[in-house]
Coordinates of N, CA and C in Angstrom, one line a residue:
M1 N 59.0 37.7 87.3 CA 58.6 36.8 86.2 C 57.7 37.6 85.2
F2 N 56.8 38.3 85.7 CA 55.9 39.2 84.8 C 56.8 40.1 84.0
R3 N 57.8 40.7 84.7 CA 58.6 41.6 83.9 C 59.3 40.9 82.8
N4 N 59.8 39.7 83.0 CA 60.4 38.9 82.0 C 59.4 38.7 80.8
L5 N 58.2 38.3 81.2 CA 57.2 38.0 80.2 C 56.9 39.3 79.3
V6 N 56.8 40.4 80.0 CA 56.6 41.7 79.3 C 57.8 42.0 78.4
K7 N 58.9 41.7 78.9 CA 60.1 42.0 78.2 C 60.2 41.3 76.9
Y8 N 59.8 40.0 76.9 CA 60.0 39.2 75.7 C 58.7 39.1 74.9
T9 N 57.6 39.7 75.3 CA 56.3 39.7 74.5 C 56.0 41.1 74.1
P10 N 56.2 41.4 72.8 CA 56.0 42.8 72.4 C 54.6 43.3 72.7
S11 N 53.6 42.5 72.5 CA 52.3 43.0 72.7 C 52.0 43.4 74.1
L12 N 52.5 42.5 75.0 CA 52.3 42.8 76.4 C 53.1 44.0 76.8
R13 N 54.3 44.2 76.2 CA 55.1 45.3 76.5 C 54.4 46.6 76.1
L14 N 53.7 46.6 75.0 CA 53.0 47.8 74.6 C 51.9 48.1 75.5
Q15 N 51.1 47.0 75.9 CA 50.0 47.2 76.8 C 50.5 47.8 78.1
A16 N 51.6 47.2 78.6 CA 52.1 47.7 79.8 C 52.6 49.1 79.8
S17 N 53.0 49.6 78.6 CA 53.4 50.9 78.5 C 52.3 51.9 78.3
G18 N 51.0 51.3 78.3 CA 49.8 52.2 78.1 C 49.4 52.4 76.7
I19 N 50.0 51.6 75.7 CA 49.6 51.8 74.3 C 48.7 50.6 73.9
A20 N 47.6 50.9 73.3 CA 46.6 49.8 73.0 C 47.2 49.0 71.8
F21 N 47.1 47.7 71.9 CA 47.6 46.9 70.8 C 46.6 46.6 69.7
R22 N 47.0 46.7 68.5 CA 46.1 46.3 67.4 C 46.8 45.4 66.5
A23 N 46.0 44.4 66.0 CA 46.7 43.4 65.1 C 46.9 44.1 63.7
P24 N 47.9 43.7 63.1 CA 48.2 44.3 61.7 C 47.0 44.1 60.8
A25 N 46.7 45.0 59.9 CA 45.6 45.0 58.9 C 45.7 43.8 58.0
S26 N 47.0 43.4 57.7 CA 47.2 42.3 56.8 C 46.7 41.0 57.4
Q27 N 46.8 40.8 58.7 CA 46.4 39.6 59.3 C 44.8 39.6 59.3
N28 N 44.2 40.7 59.5 CA 42.7 40.7 59.4 C 42.2 40.4 58.0
L29 N 42.9 40.9 56.9 CA 42.5 40.6 55.6 C 42.7 39.2 55.2
V30 N 43.8 38.6 55.7 CA 44.0 37.1 55.5 C 42.9 36.3 56.1
R31 N 42.6 36.7 57.4 CA 41.5 36.0 58.1 C 40.2 36.1 57.3
Y32 N 39.9 37.3 56.8 CA 38.6 37.6 56.1 C 38.5 36.7 54.8
Y33 N 39.5 36.8 54.0 CA 39.5 36.0 52.7 C 39.5 34.5 53.0
S34 N 40.2 34.1 54.0 CA 40.2 32.6 54.3 C 38.8 32.2 54.7
E35 N 38.1 33.0 55.5 CA 36.7 32.7 55.9 C 35.8 32.7 54.7
E36 N 36.0 33.7 53.8 CA 35.1 33.7 52.6 C 35.4 32.5 51.7
A37 N 36.6 32.1 51.6 CA 37.0 31.0 50.7 C 36.3 29.7 51.3
K38 N 36.3 29.6 52.6 CA 35.6 28.5 53.2 C 34.1 28.4 52.9
K39 N 33.5 29.7 52.9 CA 32.1 29.7 52.6 C 31.8 29.3 51.1
E40 N 32.7 29.7 50.2 CA 32.5 29.5 48.8 C 32.9 28.1 48.3
E41 N 33.5 27.3 49.1 CA 33.9 26.0 48.7 C 32.6 25.2 48.5
P42 N 32.6 24.5 47.3 CA 31.4 23.7 46.9 C 31.2 22.5 47.8
K43 N 30.0 22.3 48.2 CA 29.7 21.2 49.0 C 29.6 19.9 48.2
D44 N 30.0 18.9 48.7 CA 30.0 17.6 48.0 C 28.5 17.2 47.7
E45 N 28.3 16.7 46.4 CA 26.9 16.3 46.1 C 26.5 15.1 46.9
E46 N 25.2 15.3 47.3 CA 24.7 14.2 48.2 C 24.4 13.0 47.3
P47 N 24.8 11.8 47.8 CA 24.5 10.6 47.0 C 23.1 10.4 46.7
K48 N 22.7 9.9 45.5 CA 21.3 9.7 45.2 C 20.8 8.6 46.0
D49 N 19.5 8.7 46.4 CA 18.9 7.7 47.3 C 18.4 6.6 46.3
E50 N 18.0 5.5 46.9 CA 17.6 4.3 46.2 C 16.4 4.5 45.3
V51 N 15.4 5.3 45.8 CA 14.2 5.6 45.1 C 14.5 6.4 43.8
T52 N 15.4 7.4 43.9 CA 15.8 8.1 42.7 C 16.4 7.2 41.6
L53 N 17.3 6.3 42.1 CA 18.0 5.4 41.2 C 17.0 4.5 40.5
L54 N 16.0 4.0 41.3 CA 15.0 3.1 40.7 C 14.1 3.8 39.7
K55 N 13.8 5.1 40.0 CA 13.0 5.9 39.0 C 13.8 6.1 37.7
E56 N 15.1 6.3 37.8 CA 15.9 6.5 36.6 C 15.9 5.2 35.8
Q57 N 16.1 4.1 36.5 CA 16.1 2.8 35.8 C 14.8 2.5 35.1
V58 N 13.7 2.8 35.8 CA 12.4 2.6 35.2 C 12.2 3.4 33.9
E59 N 12.6 4.7 34.0 CA 12.5 5.6 32.8 C 13.4 5.1 31.6
A60 N 14.6 4.6 32.0 CA 15.4 4.0 30.9 C 14.8 2.8 30.3
S61 N 14.2 1.9 31.2 CA 13.5 0.7 30.7 C 12.3 1.1 29.8
K62 N 11.6 2.1 30.2 CA 10.4 2.5 29.3 C 10.9 3.0 28.0
K63 N 12.0 3.8 27.9 CA 12.5 4.3 26.6 C 13.0 3.1 25.8
E64 N 13.6 2.1 26.4 CA 14.1 1.0 25.7 C 12.9 0.2 25.1
V65 N 11.8 0.0 25.9 CA 10.7 -0.7 25.4 C 10.0 0.0 24.3
S66 N 10.0 1.4 24.4 CA 9.4 2.2 23.3 C 10.2 2.1 22.0
D67 N 11.5 2.0 22.1 CA 12.3 1.8 20.9 C 12.1 0.5 20.3
F68 N 12.0 -0.6 21.1 CA 11.8 -1.9 20.6 C 10.4 -2.0 19.9
K69 N 9.4 -1.3 20.5 CA 8.1 -1.3 19.9 C 8.1 -0.6 18.6
D70 N 8.7 0.5 18.5 CA 8.8 1.2 17.2 C 9.5 0.4 16.1
R71 N 10.6 -0.2 16.5 CA 11.3 -1.1 15.5 C 10.4 -2.3 15.1
Y72 N 9.6 -2.8 16.0 CA 8.8 -3.9 15.7 C 7.7 -3.5 14.8
L73 N 7.0 -2.4 15.0 CA 5.9 -1.9 14.2 C 6.5 -1.6 12.8
R74 N 7.7 -1.0 12.7 CA 8.2 -0.8 11.4 C 8.5 -2.1 10.6
S75 N 9.0 -3.1 11.3 CA 9.2 -4.4 10.7 C 7.9 -5.0 10.2
V76 N 6.9 -4.9 11.0 CA 5.6 -5.5 10.6 C 5.0 -4.7 9.4
A77 N 5.2 -3.4 9.4 CA 4.7 -2.6 8.2 C 5.5 -3.0 6.9
D78 N 6.8 -3.2 7.1 CA 7.6 -3.6 5.9 C 7.2 -4.9 5.4
F79 N 6.9 -5.9 6.3 CA 6.6 -7.2 6.0 C 5.2 -7.2 5.2
R80 N 4.3 -6.4 5.7 CA 2.9 -6.4 5.1 C 3.0 -5.8 3.7
N81 N 3.9 -4.7 3.6 CA 4.1 -4.1 2.2 C 4.7 -5.2 1.3
L82 N 5.6 -6.0 1.8 CA 6.2 -7.0 0.9 C 5.1 -8.0 0.5
Q83 N 4.3 -8.4 1.5 CA 3.2 -9.4 1.2 C 2.3 -8.8 0.1
E84 N 1.9 -7.6 0.2 CA 1.0 -7.0 -0.7 C 1.6 -6.9 -2.1
S85 N 2.9 -6.5 -2.1 CA 3.6 -6.4 -3.4 C 3.7 -7.8 -4.1
T86 N 4.1 -8.8 -3.2 CA 4.2 -10.2 -3.8 C 2.9 -10.7 -4.3
K87 N 1.8 -10.4 -3.6 CA 0.4 -10.8 -4.0 C 0.1 -10.2 -5.3
R88 N 0.4 -8.9 -5.5 CA 0.1 -8.2 -6.7 C 0.9 -8.8 -7.9
E89 N 2.1 -9.1 -7.6 CA 2.9 -9.7 -8.7 C 2.4 -11.1 -9.1
I90 N 2.0 -11.9 -8.1 CA 1.5 -13.2 -8.4 C 0.2 -13.1 -9.2
Q91 N -0.7 -12.1 -8.8 CA -2.0 -11.9 -9.5 C -1.7 -11.4 -10.9
K92 N -0.7 -10.6 -11.1 CA -0.4 -10.1 -12.4 C 0.1 -11.2 -13.3
S93 N 0.9 -12.1 -12.8 CA 1.4 -13.2 -13.6 C 0.2 -14.2 -13.9
K94 N -0.7 -14.4 -13.0 CA -1.9 -15.2 -13.2 C -2.7 -14.6 -14.4
D95 N -3.0 -13.3 -14.3 CA -3.8 -12.6 -15.3 C -3.2 -12.7 -16.6
L96 N -1.9 -12.6 -16.7 CA -1.2 -12.6 -18.0 C -1.3 -14.0 -18.6
A97 N -1.1 -15.1 -17.7 CA -1.2 -16.4 -18.2 C -2.6 -16.7 -18.7
L98 N -3.6 -16.3 -17.9 CA -5.0 -16.5 -18.2 C -5.4 -15.8 -19.5
K99 N -4.9 -14.6 -19.7 CA -5.2 -13.8 -20.9 C -4.7 -14.6 -22.1
K100 N -3.5 -15.1 -22.1 CA -2.9 -15.8 -23.2 C -3.7 -17.1 -23.5
F101 N -4.1 -17.8 -22.4 CA -4.9 -19.0 -22.5 C -6.3 -18.7 -23.1
A102 N -6.9 -17.6 -22.6 CA -8.2 -17.2 -23.1 C -8.2 -16.9 -24.6
K103 N -7.1 -16.2 -25.0 CA -7.0 -15.8 -26.4 C -6.9 -17.0 -27.3
D104 N -6.2 -18.0 -26.8 CA -6.1 -19.3 -27.6 C -7.4 -20.0 -27.7
L105 N -8.3 -19.9 -26.7 CA -9.6 -20.5 -26.7 C -10.5 -19.8 -27.7
L106 N -10.3 -18.5 -27.9 CA -11.2 -17.8 -28.8 C -11.3 -18.4 -30.2
E107 N -10.3 -19.0 -30.6 CA -10.3 -19.6 -32.0 C -11.3 -20.7 -32.0
T108 N -11.4 -21.5 -30.9 CA -12.3 -22.6 -30.8 C -13.7 -22.1 -30.7
A109 N -13.9 -21.0 -29.9 CA -15.2 -20.4 -29.8 C -15.7 -19.8 -31.2
D110 N -14.8 -19.3 -32.0 CA -15.1 -18.8 -33.3 C -15.6 -19.9 -34.2
T111 N -14.9 -21.1 -34.1 CA -15.2 -22.2 -34.9 C -16.7 -22.7 -34.6
F112 N -17.0 -22.7 -33.3 CA -18.4 -23.1 -33.0 C -19.4 -22.1 -33.6
E113 N -19.1 -20.8 -33.6 CA -19.9 -19.8 -34.1 C -20.1 -20.0 -35.6
I114 N -19.1 -20.2 -36.3 CA -19.1 -20.4 -37.8 C -19.9 -21.7 -38.2
A115 N -19.7 -22.7 -37.4 CA -20.4 -24.0 -37.7 C -21.9 -23.9 -37.5
L116 N -22.3 -23.2 -36.5 CA -23.7 -23.0 -36.2 C -24.3 -22.2 -37.3
K117 N -23.7 -21.1 -37.7 CA -24.2 -20.2 -38.8 C -24.4 -21.0 -40.1
T118 N -23.3 -21.8 -40.4 CA -23.4 -22.6 -41.6 C -24.5 -23.6 -41.6
L119 N -24.7 -24.3 -40.5 CA -25.8 -25.3 -40.4 C -27.1 -24.6 -40.5
Q120 N -27.3 -23.5 -39.9 CA -28.6 -22.8 -39.9 C -28.9 -22.2 -41.2
E121 N -27.9 -21.9 -42.0 CA -28.2 -21.3 -43.4 C -28.3 -22.4 -44.5
E122 N -28.0 -23.6 -44.2 CA -28.1 -24.7 -45.2 C -29.6 -24.9 -45.6
D123 N -29.8 -25.4 -46.8 CA -31.1 -25.8 -47.2 C -31.5 -27.2 -46.7
H124 N -32.5 -27.2 -45.9 CA -32.9 -28.5 -45.3 C -34.2 -29.0 -45.8
S125 N -34.5 -28.6 -47.0 CA -35.8 -28.9 -47.6 C -35.8 -30.2 -48.4
S126 N -34.7 -30.8 -48.5 CA -34.6 -32.0 -49.4 C -35.4 -33.2 -48.9
T127 N -35.1 -33.6 -47.7 CA -35.8 -34.8 -47.2 C -36.1 -34.5 -45.7
E128 N -37.2 -35.1 -45.3 CA -37.6 -34.9 -43.9 C -36.5 -35.5 -42.9
K129 N -36.0 -36.7 -43.3 CA -35.0 -37.3 -42.5 C -33.7 -36.5 -42.3
K130 N -33.3 -35.9 -43.4 CA -32.1 -35.1 -43.4 C -32.3 -33.8 -42.5
V131 N -33.5 -33.3 -42.6 CA -33.8 -32.1 -41.8 C -33.7 -32.5 -40.3
A132 N -34.2 -33.6 -40.0 CA -34.2 -34.1 -38.6 C -32.8 -34.3 -38.1
E133 N -31.9 -34.9 -39.0 CA -30.5 -35.1 -38.6 C -29.8 -33.8 -38.4
V134 N -30.0 -32.9 -39.4 CA -29.3 -31.6 -39.3 C -29.8 -30.8 -38.1
K135 N -31.1 -30.9 -37.8 CA -31.6 -30.2 -36.6 C -31.0 -30.8 -35.3
E136 N -30.9 -32.1 -35.3 CA -30.3 -32.7 -34.1 C -28.8 -32.3 -34.0
L137 N -28.1 -32.2 -35.1 CA -26.7 -31.8 -35.1 C -26.6 -30.3 -34.6
V138 N -27.5 -29.5 -35.1 CA -27.5 -28.1 -34.7 C -27.7 -28.0 -33.2
E139 N -28.6 -28.7 -32.7 CA -28.9 -28.7 -31.3 C -27.7 -29.2 -30.5
G140 N -27.0 -30.2 -31.0 CA -25.8 -30.7 -30.3 C -24.7 -29.7 -30.3
V141 N -24.5 -29.0 -31.4 CA -23.5 -28.0 -31.5 C -23.8 -26.8 -30.5
E142 N -25.1 -26.5 -30.5 CA -25.5 -25.4 -29.7 C -25.3 -25.7 -28.2
L143 N -25.6 -26.9 -27.8 CA -25.4 -27.3 -26.4 C -23.9 -27.4 -26.1
T144 N -23.1 -27.9 -27.0 CA -21.7 -27.9 -26.8 C -21.1 -26.5 -26.7
Q145 N -21.6 -25.6 -27.5 CA -21.1 -24.2 -27.4 C -21.6 -23.5 -26.1
K146 N -22.8 -23.8 -25.7 CA -23.3 -23.3 -24.4 C -22.4 -23.7 -23.2
L147 N -22.1 -25.0 -23.2 CA -21.3 -25.6 -22.1 C -19.9 -25.0 -22.2
F148 N -19.4 -24.8 -23.4 CA -18.0 -24.2 -23.5 C -18.0 -22.8 -23.0
L149 N -19.0 -22.0 -23.4 CA -19.1 -20.6 -23.0 C -19.3 -20.5 -21.5
N150 N -20.1 -21.4 -20.9 CA -20.2 -21.4 -19.4 C -18.9 -21.7 -18.7
T151 N -18.2 -22.6 -19.3 CA -16.9 -23.0 -18.7 C -15.9 -21.7 -18.8
L152 N -15.9 -21.1 -19.9 CA -15.1 -19.8 -20.0 C -15.6 -18.8 -19.0
K153 N -16.9 -18.7 -18.8 CA -17.4 -17.6 -17.9 C -17.0 -17.9 -16.5
R154 N -16.9 -19.1 -16.1 CA -16.5 -19.5 -14.7 C -15.1 -19.0 -14.5
H155 N -14.3 -18.9 -15.5 CA -12.9 -18.4 -15.4 C -12.7 -17.0 -15.8
G156 N -13.8 -16.2 -15.8 CA -13.7 -14.8 -16.1 C -13.8 -14.4 -17.5
L157 N -14.0 -15.3 -18.5 CA -14.1 -15.0 -19.9 C -15.6 -15.0 -20.3
E158 N -16.1 -13.9 -20.7 CA -17.5 -13.7 -21.0 C -17.7 -13.1 -22.4
K159 N -18.7 -13.7 -23.1 CA -19.0 -13.2 -24.5 C -19.8 -11.9 -24.4
M160 N -19.5 -11.0 -25.3 CA -20.3 -9.8 -25.4 C -21.6 -10.0 -26.1
E161 N -22.6 -9.3 -25.8 CA -23.9 -9.3 -26.5 C -24.3 -7.9 -26.9
P162 N -23.7 -7.4 -28.0 CA -23.8 -6.0 -28.3 C -25.0 -5.6 -29.1
I163 N -25.8 -6.5 -29.6 CA -26.9 -6.2 -30.5 C -27.9 -5.3 -29.8
G164 N -28.2 -4.1 -30.4 CA -29.1 -3.2 -29.8 C -28.4 -2.1 -28.9
E165 N -27.1 -2.4 -28.6 CA -26.4 -1.4 -27.7 C -25.9 -0.2 -28.5
K166 N -25.7 0.9 -27.8 CA -25.1 2.0 -28.4 C -23.6 1.7 -28.7
F167 N -23.2 2.1 -29.9 CA -21.8 1.8 -30.3 C -20.8 2.5 -29.3
D168 N -19.9 1.6 -28.8 CA -18.9 2.1 -27.8 C -17.5 1.7 -28.4
P169 N -16.7 2.7 -28.8 CA -15.4 2.4 -29.4 C -14.4 1.7 -28.4
N170 N -14.8 1.7 -27.1 CA -13.9 1.0 -26.1 C -14.1 -0.5 -26.1
V171 N -15.3 -0.9 -26.6 CA -15.6 -2.4 -26.6 C -16.0 -2.9 -28.0
H172 N -16.3 -2.0 -28.9 CA -16.7 -2.4 -30.2 C -15.8 -1.9 -31.3
E173 N -15.7 -2.6 -32.4 CA -14.9 -2.2 -33.5 C -15.9 -2.2 -34.7
A174 N -16.2 -1.0 -35.2 CA -17.2 -0.9 -36.4 C -16.5 -1.3 -37.7
T175 N -17.1 -2.3 -38.3 CA -16.5 -2.7 -39.6 C -17.3 -2.1 -40.8
F176 N -18.5 -1.7 -40.6 CA -19.3 -1.1 -41.6 C -20.5 -0.4 -41.0
E177 N -21.1 0.5 -41.8 CA -22.3 1.3 -41.4 C -23.4 1.1 -42.5
V178 N -24.6 0.9 -42.1 CA -25.7 0.8 -43.0 C -26.9 1.5 -42.5
P179 N -27.6 2.3 -43.3 CA -28.8 2.9 -42.8 C -29.9 1.9 -42.5
Q180 N -30.5 2.1 -41.4 CA -31.6 1.2 -40.9 C -32.8 2.1 -40.5
P181 N -33.8 2.3 -41.3 CA -34.9 3.2 -41.0 C -35.6 2.9 -39.7
D182 N -35.7 1.6 -39.4 CA -36.4 1.2 -38.2 C -35.6 1.1 -36.9
K183 N -34.3 1.5 -37.0 CA -33.4 1.3 -35.9 C -32.7 2.7 -35.6
E184 N -32.3 2.8 -34.3 CA -31.7 4.1 -33.9 C -30.3 4.2 -34.5
A185 N -30.0 5.4 -35.0 CA -28.6 5.6 -35.5 C -27.6 5.5 -34.4
G186 N -26.5 4.9 -34.8 CA -25.3 4.7 -33.9 C -25.4 3.5 -33.0
T187 N -26.4 2.6 -33.2 CA -26.6 1.4 -32.5 C -26.0 0.2 -33.3
V188 N -25.7 -0.9 -32.6 CA -25.2 -2.1 -33.2 C -26.3 -3.0 -33.6
F189 N -26.3 -3.4 -34.9 CA -27.4 -4.2 -35.4 C -26.9 -5.6 -35.9
F190 N -25.5 -5.7 -36.1 CA -25.0 -6.9 -36.6 C -23.6 -7.2 -35.9
V191 N -23.4 -8.5 -35.6 CA -22.1 -8.9 -35.1 C -21.3 -9.8 -36.1
Q192 N -20.2 -9.3 -36.5 CA -19.4 -10.0 -37.5 C -18.5 -11.0 -36.8
Q193 N -17.9 -10.5 -35.7 CA -17.1 -11.4 -34.8 C -17.4 -11.0 -33.4
P194 N -17.7 -12.0 -32.5 CA -18.1 -11.7 -31.1 C -16.8 -11.2 -30.4
G195 N -17.1 -10.3 -29.4 CA -16.1 -9.8 -28.5 C -16.2 -10.5 -27.2
Y196 N -15.1 -10.4 -26.4 CA -15.1 -11.1 -25.1 C -14.5 -10.2 -24.0
F197 N -15.0 -10.4 -22.8 CA -14.4 -9.7 -21.6 C -13.6 -10.8 -20.9
L198 N -12.5 -10.4 -20.3 CA -11.8 -11.2 -19.4 C -11.7 -10.5 -18.0
N199 N -12.4 -11.0 -17.0 CA -12.4 -10.4 -15.7 C -12.9 -8.9 -15.8
Q200 N -13.9 -8.8 -16.7 CA -14.6 -7.5 -16.9 C -13.8 -6.5 -17.6
R201 N -12.7 -6.9 -18.2 CA -11.9 -6.1 -19.1 C -11.9 -6.6 -20.5
V202 N -11.8 -5.7 -21.5 CA -12.0 -6.2 -22.9 C -10.8 -7.0 -23.3
L203 N -11.1 -8.3 -23.6 CA -10.0 -9.1 -24.1 C -9.9 -9.0 -25.7
R204 N -11.1 -8.9 -26.3 CA -11.2 -8.7 -27.7 C -12.4 -7.9 -28.0
P205 N -12.3 -6.8 -28.7 CA -13.5 -6.0 -29.1 C -14.4 -6.7 -30.1
A206 N -15.7 -6.5 -30.0 CA -16.6 -7.1 -31.0 C -16.6 -6.4 -32.3
K207 N -16.4 -7.1 -33.4 CA -16.5 -6.5 -34.7 C -18.0 -6.4 -35.1
V208 N -18.5 -5.2 -35.3 CA -19.9 -5.0 -35.5 C -20.3 -4.1 -36.7
G209 N -21.5 -4.3 -37.1 CA -22.1 -3.3 -38.0 C -23.0 -2.3 -37.3
V210 N -22.9 -1.1 -37.7 CA -23.5 0.0 -36.9 C -24.6 0.7 -37.8
V211 N -25.7 1.1 -37.2 CA -26.7 1.8 -38.0 C -26.2 3.2 -38.3
K212 N -26.3 3.5 -39.6 CA -25.8 4.8 -40.1 C -26.9 5.8 -39.9
G213 N -26.5 7.0 -39.4 CA -27.4 8.1 -39.3 C -27.7 8.8 -40.6
S214 N -28.8 9.5 -40.7 CA -29.1 10.3 -41.9 C -28.2 11.5 -42.0
E215 N -27.8 11.7 -43.2 CA -26.9 12.9 -43.4 C -27.6 14.1 -43.7

């Protein structure tokens, strides 16, 4: 039986004949590369654990909240800018309407001014009764003018009082110059037409006489 096995098995037959058996080199190379290939095969990624997934979800939620907050703040800023712009436009319209109204009232104020000057310059020496009547009329007109000017002042319209002030071309309009030895040159000594401020801005410059300096 052993003889038969040796007969039909080449490797055993070689060993039996005293020759050492070696496996072919090609078989060794195949085995080597196959083992290396097994080593280089990528391992399957380990599944993420529950804690890692929760952390990723939390980070994603934080980013989403941050985006929402940024958009909200931008919207609030845009809305406030719109409010301020609208407020300015409304105030501008109010100022324009008030300016037109105030200019229309100046004619009435001028009428009071002229009436008072006329009454004060009249000759009241004729009779004592007439003097008393005129005096009473003057006082009434003065009181009416005062109430009228106070009403205008409450709405931002204020009469200028330039007498004795240094001439300022921004608020005064010089209509003439006259030398005045007892007054400082360049100052206002006479008001031909009163000027007015509206909300501290010049609505109408005062027409004035200015002290002329020595040449």
